[in-house]
CSV table of C-alpha atoms and ligand atoms in Angstrom, one decimal:
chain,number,residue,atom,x,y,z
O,9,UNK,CA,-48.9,129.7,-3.7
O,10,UNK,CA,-48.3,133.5,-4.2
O,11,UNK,CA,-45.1,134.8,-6.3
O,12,UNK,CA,-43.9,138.5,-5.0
O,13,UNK,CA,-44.3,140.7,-7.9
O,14,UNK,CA,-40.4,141.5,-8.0
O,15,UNK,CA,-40.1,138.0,-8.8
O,16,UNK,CA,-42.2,137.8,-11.2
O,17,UNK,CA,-40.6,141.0,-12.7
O,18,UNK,CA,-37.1,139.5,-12.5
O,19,UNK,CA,-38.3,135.9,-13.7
O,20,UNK,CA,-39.8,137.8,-16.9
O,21,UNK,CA,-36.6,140.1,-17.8
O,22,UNK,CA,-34.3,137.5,-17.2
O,23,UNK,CA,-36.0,134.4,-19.4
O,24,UNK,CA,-37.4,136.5,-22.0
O,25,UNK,CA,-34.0,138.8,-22.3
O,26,UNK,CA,-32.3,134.9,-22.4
O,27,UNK,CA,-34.5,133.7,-25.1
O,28,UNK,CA,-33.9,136.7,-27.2
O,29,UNK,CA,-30.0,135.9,-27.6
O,30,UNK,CA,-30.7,132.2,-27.6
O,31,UNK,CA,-34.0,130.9,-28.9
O,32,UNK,CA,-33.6,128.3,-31.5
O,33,UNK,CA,-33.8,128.5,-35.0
O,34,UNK,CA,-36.8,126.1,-35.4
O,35,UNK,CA,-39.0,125.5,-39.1
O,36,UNK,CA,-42.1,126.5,-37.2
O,37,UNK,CA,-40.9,129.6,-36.0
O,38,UNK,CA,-39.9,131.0,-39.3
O,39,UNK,CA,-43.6,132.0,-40.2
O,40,UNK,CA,-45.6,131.0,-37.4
O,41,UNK,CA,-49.5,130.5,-38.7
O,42,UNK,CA,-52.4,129.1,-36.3
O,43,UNK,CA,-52.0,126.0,-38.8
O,44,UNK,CA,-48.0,125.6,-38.4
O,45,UNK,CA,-48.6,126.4,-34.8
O,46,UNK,CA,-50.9,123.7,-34.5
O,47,UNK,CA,-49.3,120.9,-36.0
O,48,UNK,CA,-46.0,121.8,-34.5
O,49,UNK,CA,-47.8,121.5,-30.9
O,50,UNK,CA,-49.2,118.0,-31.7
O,51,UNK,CA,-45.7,116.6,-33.4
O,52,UNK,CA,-43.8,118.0,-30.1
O,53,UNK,CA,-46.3,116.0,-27.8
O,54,UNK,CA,-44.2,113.4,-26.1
O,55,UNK,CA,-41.7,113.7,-29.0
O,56,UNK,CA,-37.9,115.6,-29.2
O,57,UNK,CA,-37.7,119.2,-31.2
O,58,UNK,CA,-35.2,116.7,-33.5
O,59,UNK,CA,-37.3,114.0,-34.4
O,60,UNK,CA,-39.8,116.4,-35.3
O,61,UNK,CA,-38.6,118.9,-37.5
O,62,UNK,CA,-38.0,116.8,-40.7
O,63,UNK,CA,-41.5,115.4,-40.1
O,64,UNK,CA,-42.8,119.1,-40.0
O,65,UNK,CA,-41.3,120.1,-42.8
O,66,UNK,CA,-42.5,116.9,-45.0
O,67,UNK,CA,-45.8,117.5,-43.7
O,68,UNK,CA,-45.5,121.2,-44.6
O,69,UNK,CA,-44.9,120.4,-48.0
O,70,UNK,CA,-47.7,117.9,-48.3
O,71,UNK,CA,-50.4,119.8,-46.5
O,72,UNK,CA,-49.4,123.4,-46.5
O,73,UNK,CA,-53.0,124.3,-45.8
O,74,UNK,CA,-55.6,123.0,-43.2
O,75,UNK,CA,-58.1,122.6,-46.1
O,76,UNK,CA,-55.6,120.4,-48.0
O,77,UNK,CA,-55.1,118.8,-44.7
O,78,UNK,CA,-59.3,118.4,-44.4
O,79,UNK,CA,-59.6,117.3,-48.4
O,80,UNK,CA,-56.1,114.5,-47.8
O,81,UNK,CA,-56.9,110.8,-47.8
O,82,UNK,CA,-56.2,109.7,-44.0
O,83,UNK,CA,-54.0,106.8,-45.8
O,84,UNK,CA,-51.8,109.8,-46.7
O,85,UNK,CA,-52.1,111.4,-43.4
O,86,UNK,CA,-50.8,108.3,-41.6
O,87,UNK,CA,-48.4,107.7,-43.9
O,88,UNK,CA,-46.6,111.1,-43.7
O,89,UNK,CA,-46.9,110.2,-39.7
O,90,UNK,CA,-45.2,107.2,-39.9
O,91,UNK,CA,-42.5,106.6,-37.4
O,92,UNK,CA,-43.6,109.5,-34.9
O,93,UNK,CA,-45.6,107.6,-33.1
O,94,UNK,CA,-49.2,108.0,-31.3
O,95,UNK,CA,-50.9,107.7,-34.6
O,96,UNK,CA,-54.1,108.8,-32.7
O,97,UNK,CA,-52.7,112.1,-33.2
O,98,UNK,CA,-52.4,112.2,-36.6
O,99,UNK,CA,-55.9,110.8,-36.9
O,100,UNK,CA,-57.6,113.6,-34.9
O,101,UNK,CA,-55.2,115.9,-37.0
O,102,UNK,CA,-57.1,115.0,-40.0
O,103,UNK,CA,-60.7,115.3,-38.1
O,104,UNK,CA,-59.8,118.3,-36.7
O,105,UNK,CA,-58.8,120.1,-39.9
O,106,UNK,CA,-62.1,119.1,-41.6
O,107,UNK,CA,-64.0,120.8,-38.6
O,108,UNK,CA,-62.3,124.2,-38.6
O,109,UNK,CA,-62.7,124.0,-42.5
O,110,UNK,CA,-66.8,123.6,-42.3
O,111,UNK,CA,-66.2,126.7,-39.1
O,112,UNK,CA,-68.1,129.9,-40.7
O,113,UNK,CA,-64.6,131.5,-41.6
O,114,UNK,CA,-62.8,128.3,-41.6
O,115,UNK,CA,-60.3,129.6,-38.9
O,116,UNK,CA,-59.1,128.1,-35.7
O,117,UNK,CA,-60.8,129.4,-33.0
O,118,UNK,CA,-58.3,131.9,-31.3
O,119,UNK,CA,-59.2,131.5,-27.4
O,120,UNK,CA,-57.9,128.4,-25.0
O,121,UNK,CA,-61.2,127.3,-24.0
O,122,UNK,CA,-62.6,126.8,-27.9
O,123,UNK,CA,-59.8,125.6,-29.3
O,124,UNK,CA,-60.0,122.4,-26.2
O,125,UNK,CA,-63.4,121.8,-27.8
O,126,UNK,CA,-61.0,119.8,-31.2
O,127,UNK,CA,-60.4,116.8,-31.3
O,128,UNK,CA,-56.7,115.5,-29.8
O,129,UNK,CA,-56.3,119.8,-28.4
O,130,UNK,CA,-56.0,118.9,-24.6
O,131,UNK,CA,-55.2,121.6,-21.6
O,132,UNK,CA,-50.9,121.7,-22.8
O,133,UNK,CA,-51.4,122.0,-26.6
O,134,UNK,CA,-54.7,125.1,-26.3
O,135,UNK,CA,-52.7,127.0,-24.3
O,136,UNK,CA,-49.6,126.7,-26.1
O,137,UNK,CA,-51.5,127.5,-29.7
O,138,UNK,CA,-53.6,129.9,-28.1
O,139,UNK,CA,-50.4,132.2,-26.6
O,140,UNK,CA,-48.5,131.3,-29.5
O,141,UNK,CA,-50.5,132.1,-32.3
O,142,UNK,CA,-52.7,134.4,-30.8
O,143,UNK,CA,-51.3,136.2,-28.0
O,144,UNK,CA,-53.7,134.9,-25.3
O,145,UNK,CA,-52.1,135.1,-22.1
O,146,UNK,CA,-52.4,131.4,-20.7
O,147,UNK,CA,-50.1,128.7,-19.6
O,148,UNK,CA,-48.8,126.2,-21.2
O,149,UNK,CA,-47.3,123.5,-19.1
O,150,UNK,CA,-45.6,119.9,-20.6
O,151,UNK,CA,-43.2,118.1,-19.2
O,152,UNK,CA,-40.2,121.0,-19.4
O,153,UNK,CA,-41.9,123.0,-17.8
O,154,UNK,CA,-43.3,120.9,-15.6
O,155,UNK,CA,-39.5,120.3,-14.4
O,156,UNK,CA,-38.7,123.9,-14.8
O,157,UNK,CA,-41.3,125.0,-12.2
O,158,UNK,CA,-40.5,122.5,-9.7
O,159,UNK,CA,-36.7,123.2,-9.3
O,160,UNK,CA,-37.4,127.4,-9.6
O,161,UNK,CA,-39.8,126.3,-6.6
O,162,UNK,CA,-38.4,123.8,-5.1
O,163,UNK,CA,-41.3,121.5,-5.1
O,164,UNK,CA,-40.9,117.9,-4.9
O,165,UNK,CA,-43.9,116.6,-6.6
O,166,UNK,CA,-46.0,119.3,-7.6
O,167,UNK,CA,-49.5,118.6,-8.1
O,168,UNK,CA,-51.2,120.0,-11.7
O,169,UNK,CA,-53.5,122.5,-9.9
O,170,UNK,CA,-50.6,124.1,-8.3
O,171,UNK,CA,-48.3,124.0,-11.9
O,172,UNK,CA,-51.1,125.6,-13.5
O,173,UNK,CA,-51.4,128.4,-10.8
O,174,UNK,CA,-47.6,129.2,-10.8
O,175,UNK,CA,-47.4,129.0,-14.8
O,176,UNK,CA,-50.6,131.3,-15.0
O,177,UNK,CA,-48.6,133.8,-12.4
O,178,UNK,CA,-45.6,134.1,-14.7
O,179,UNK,CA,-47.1,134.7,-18.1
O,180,UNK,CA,-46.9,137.9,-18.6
O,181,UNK,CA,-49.3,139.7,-20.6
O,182,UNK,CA,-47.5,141.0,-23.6
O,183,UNK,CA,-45.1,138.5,-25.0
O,184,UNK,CA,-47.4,135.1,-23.5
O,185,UNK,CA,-45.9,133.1,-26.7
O,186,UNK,CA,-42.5,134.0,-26.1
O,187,UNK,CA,-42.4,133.1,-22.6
O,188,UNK,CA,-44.2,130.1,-23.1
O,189,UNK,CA,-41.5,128.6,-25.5
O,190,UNK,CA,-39.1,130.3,-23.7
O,191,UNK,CA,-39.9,128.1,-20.6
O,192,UNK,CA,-40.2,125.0,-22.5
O,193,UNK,CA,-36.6,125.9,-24.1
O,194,UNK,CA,-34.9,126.2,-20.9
O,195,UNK,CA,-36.5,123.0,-19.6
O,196,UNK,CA,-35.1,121.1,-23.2
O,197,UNK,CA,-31.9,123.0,-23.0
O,198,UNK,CA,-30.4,124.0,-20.0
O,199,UNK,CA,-32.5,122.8,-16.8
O,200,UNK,CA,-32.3,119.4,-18.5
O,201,UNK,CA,-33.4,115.8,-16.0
O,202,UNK,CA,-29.8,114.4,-16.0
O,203,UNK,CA,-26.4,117.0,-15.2
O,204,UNK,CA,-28.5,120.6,-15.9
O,205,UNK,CA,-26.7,123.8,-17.2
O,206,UNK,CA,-27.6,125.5,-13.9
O,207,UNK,CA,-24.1,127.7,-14.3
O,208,UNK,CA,-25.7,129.0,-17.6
O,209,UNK,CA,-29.1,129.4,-16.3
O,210,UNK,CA,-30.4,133.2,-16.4
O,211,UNK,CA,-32.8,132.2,-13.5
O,212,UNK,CA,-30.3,130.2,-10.8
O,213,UNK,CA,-30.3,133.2,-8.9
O,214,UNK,CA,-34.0,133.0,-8.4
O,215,UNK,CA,-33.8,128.9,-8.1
O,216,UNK,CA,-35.4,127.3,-5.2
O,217,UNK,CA,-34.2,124.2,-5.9
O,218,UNK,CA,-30.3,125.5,-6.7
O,219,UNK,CA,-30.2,127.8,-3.5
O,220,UNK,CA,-31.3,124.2,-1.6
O,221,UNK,CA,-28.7,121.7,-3.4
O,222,UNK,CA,-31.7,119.8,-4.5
O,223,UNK,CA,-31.9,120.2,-8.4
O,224,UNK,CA,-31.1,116.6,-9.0
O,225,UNK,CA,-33.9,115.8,-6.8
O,226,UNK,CA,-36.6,117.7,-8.6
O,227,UNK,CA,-39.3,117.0,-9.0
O,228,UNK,CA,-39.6,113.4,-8.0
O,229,UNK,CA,-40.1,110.6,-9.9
O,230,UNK,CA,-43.8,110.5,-11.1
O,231,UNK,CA,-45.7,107.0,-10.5
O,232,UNK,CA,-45.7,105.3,-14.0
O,233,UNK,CA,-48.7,102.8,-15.0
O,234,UNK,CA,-47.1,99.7,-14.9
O,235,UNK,CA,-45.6,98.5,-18.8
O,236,UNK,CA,-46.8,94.5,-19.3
O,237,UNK,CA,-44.2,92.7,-21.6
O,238,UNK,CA,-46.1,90.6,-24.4
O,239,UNK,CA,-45.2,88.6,-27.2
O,240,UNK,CA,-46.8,88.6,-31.0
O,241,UNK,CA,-46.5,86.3,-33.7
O,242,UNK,CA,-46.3,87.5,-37.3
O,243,UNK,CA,-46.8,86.0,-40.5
O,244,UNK,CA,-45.3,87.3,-43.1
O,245,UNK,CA,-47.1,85.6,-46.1
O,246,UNK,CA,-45.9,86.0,-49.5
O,247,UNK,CA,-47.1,85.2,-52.8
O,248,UNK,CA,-45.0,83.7,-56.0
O,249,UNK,CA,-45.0,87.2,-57.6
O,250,UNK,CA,-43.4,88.6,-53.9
O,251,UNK,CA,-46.5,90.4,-53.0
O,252,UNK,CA,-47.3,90.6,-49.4
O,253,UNK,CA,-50.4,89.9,-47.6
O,254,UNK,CA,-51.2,92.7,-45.5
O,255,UNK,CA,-54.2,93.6,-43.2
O,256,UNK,CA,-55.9,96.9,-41.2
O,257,UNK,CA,-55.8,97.0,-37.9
O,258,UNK,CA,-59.0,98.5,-36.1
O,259,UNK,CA,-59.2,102.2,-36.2
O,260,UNK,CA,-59.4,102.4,-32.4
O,261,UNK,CA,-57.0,101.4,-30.1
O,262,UNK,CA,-53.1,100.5,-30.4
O,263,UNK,CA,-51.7,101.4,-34.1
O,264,UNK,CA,-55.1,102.3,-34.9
O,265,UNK,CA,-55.6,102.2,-38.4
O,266,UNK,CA,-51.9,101.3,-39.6
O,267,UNK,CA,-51.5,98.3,-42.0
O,268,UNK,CA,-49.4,95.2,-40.6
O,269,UNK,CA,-48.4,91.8,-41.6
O,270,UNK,CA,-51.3,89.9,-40.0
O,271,UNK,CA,-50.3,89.6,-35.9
O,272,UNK,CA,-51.8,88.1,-33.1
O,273,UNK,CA,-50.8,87.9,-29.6
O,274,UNK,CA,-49.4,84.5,-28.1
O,275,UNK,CA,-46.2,83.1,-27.0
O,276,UNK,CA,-47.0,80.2,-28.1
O,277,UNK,CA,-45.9,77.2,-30.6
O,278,UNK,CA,-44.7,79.6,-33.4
O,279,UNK,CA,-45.9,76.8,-36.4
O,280,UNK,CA,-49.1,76.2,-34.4
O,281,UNK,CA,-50.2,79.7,-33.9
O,282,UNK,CA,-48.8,80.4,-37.8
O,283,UNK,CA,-52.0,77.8,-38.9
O,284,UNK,CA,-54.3,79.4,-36.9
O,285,UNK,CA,-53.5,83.2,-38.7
O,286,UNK,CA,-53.7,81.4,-42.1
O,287,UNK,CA,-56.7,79.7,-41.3
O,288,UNK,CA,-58.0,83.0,-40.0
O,289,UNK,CA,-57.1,84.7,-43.6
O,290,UNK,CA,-58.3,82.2,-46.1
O,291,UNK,CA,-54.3,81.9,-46.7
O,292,UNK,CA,-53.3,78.3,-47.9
O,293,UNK,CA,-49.8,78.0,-46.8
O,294,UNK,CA,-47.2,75.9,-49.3
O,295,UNK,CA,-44.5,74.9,-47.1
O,296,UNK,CA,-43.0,75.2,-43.9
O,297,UNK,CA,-42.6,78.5,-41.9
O,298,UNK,CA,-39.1,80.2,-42.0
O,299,UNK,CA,-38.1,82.3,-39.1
O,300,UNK,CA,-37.1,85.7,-38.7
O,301,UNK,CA,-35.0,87.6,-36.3
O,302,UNK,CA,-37.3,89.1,-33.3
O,303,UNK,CA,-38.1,92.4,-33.0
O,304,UNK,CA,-38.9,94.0,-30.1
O,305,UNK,CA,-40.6,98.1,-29.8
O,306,UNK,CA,-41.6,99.8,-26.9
O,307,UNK,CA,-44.8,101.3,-26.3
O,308,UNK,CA,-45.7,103.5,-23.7
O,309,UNK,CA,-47.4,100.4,-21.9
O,310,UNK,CA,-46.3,97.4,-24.1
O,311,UNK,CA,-42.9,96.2,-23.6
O,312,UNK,CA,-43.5,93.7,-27.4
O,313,UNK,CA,-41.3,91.0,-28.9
O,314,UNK,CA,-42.3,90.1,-32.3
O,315,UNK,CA,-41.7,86.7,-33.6
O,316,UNK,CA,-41.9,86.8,-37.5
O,317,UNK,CA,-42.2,83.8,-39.6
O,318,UNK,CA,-42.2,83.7,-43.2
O,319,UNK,CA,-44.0,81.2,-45.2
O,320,UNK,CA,-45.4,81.1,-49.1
O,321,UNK,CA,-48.9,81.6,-49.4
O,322,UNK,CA,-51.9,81.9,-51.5
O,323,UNK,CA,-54.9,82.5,-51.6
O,324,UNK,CA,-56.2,85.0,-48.9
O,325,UNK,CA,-59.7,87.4,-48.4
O,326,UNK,CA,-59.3,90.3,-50.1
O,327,UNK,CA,-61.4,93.3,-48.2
O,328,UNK,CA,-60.8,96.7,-47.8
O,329,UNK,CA,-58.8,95.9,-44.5
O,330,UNK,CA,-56.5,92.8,-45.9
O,331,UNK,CA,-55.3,91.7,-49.3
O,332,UNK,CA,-52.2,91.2,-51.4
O,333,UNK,CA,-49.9,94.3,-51.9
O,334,UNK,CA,-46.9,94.7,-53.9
O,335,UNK,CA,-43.6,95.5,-52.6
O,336,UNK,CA,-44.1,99.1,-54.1
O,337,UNK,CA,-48.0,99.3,-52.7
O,338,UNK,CA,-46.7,98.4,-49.5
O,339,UNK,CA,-44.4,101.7,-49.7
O,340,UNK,CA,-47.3,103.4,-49.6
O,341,UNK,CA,-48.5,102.3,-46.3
O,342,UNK,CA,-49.2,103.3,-43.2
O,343,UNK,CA,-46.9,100.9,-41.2
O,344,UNK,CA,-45.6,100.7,-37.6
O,345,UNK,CA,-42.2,100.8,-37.2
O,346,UNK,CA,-41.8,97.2,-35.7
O,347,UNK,CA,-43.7,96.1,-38.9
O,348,UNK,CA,-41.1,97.9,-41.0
O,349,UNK,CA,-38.3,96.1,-39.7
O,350,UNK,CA,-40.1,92.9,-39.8
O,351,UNK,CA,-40.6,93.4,-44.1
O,352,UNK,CA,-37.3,94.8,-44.2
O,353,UNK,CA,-36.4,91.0,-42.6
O,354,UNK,CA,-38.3,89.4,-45.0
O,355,UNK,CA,-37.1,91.2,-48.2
O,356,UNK,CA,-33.7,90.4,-47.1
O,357,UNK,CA,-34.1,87.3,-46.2
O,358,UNK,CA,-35.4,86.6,-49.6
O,359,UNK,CA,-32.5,88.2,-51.6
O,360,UNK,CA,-30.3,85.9,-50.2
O,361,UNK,CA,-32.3,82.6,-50.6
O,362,UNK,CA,-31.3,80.6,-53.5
F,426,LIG,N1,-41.9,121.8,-27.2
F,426,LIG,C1,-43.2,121.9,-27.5
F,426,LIG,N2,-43.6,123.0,-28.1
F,426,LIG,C2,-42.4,123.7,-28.2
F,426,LIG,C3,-42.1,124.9,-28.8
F,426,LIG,N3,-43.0,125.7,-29.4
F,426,LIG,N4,-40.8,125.3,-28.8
F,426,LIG,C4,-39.9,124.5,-28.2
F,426,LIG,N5,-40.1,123.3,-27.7
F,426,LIG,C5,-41.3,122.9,-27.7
């Protein structure tokens, strides 16, 4: 699919003079840096502009460099990720910094194609650090722009081939940052999923989709893996001084690497399957399990209810990946945010027992 040259003229001018007047203030665009670039790009995968910029400027702070990033403790790493989400970001993060600090110069690599070759930099995020922080004129296309490009061209379900094509058309060759972020912009801002802003929109005149009536029909609905519901029982073990017992999960896979109240899978007898994660633990248990309040968090995938239960505990193997951790220690955690809530539960729930 071929764009006339006047169009791609006009679409230029008329997004780039828009994004002039309007562009956001954002943290990361205050003193843009291959590094700020970078983590910026892999905060805003799958995640709002507003969640993100208090973790970027934490993380700023913490890490200003990415051989303070490479030398961290990946405890810290995931801690100062906690709550964003897809930790396996913040894990490849951490592997990529300590690659690009062993590189010769200990520089990013500035083209696309190298910088796809580090860990957790896929096809969106390389072309949106390589235009960004080094002018390189490629697309970058998530899910804004994904939308954008469908309505200007009235496609119903584009496929990525053909996203990729248009995107590379329009990127012009001078300002290839600026019109990336520009795009992505209008998609957040104005040609928005629900009620867009097509009556402030410096391209409706060019729209496909406005000139057909069909904005609020593009692009259609993309087919969704399906999300399984499941159910997890917690224990929440604690010892006479209040500590907590607490346990790694596996560095792969769901929450990889984040700390938890030991949690298995079952709907289950809650009492029953509360034995079997003592047993599992060398806990002893003194007393009977109290309940806590479910807690439910969705995943991408994993639709999961949590059933805590306290109970008073001793004992318990004490690894690298499990032992007893003081209210204070546990602070300093990497924890889910369903596992938050749950200790959150528990510490109330204690205050107010006699
Ligand atoms: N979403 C992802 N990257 C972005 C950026 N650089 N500016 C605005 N929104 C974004």
């Amino acid at each position: 699919m071929s764009i006339p040259t006047q169009t791609v003229r006009r679409l230029r001018d008329a997004l780039l003079t828009h994004f002039d007047r309007h562009a956001r203030h954002l943290p990361w665009r205050r003193r843009r840096t291959p590094y700020s670039v970078w983590i910026s790009e892999i905060m805003l995968q799958q995640t709002r502009v507003e969640t993100v910029i208090p973790y970027f400027e934490r993380w700023m702070r913490a890490f200003p460099s990415v051989s303070i990033l490479a030398d961290a403790d990946e405890r810290e790493v995931l801690k100062a990720w906690e709550g964003l989400g897809y930790y396996s970001r913040a894990r490849n993060a951490h592997r990529t910094a300590k690659i690009v600090r062993e590189r010769p110069s200990a520089r990013f690599p500035d083209s696309a194609a190298r910088l796809r070759e580090l860990p957790g930099i896929g096809e969106y995020t390389s072309g949106a650090i390589a235009s960004i922080a080094f002018g390189e004129p490629v697309p970058a296309v998530d899910g804004n722009v994904r939308r954008v490009l469908s309505r200007l061209f009235d496609l119903e379900r584009p496929s990525g081939g053909t996203l990729r094509e248009l995107a590379t058309a329009l990127v012009p060759e001078d300002r290839p940052g600026d019109w990336n972020e520009a795009l992505m912009e209008l998609g957040a801002l104005v040609c928005t999923p629900r009620n867009p802003r097509c009556v402030s929109c410096p391209l409706s005149s060019d729209c496909g989709a406005f000139e057909a009536g069909t904005v609020s029909e593009r692009p259609g609905p993309r087919s969704r893996g399906k999300v399984r519901a499941a159910s997890f029982v917690s224990l929440v073990a604690r010892d006479p001084a209040g500590r907590f017992f607490v346990t790694r999960r596996p560095a792969e896979g769901l929450l990889g690497g984040l700390w938890e109240c030991p949690t298995v899978e079952s709907d289950g007898d809650g009492a029953r399957v509360v034995g079997g994660i003592a047993e599992d633990h060398g806990l002893r248990l003194a007393g009977g399990a109290r309940t806590l309040p479910e807690v439910r968090h969705a995943f991408t995938h994993i639709r999961a209810t949590y059933r805590p239960f306290v109970v008073d505990a001793s004992g318990g193997s004490e690894t690298e990946d499990s032992g007893w951790r003081t209210s204070e220690e546990l602070d300093a955690l990497p924890l889910p945010v369903a596992q938050q809530r749950i200790i959150a539960a528990a510490r109330a729930s204690a205050a107010h027992s006699p």
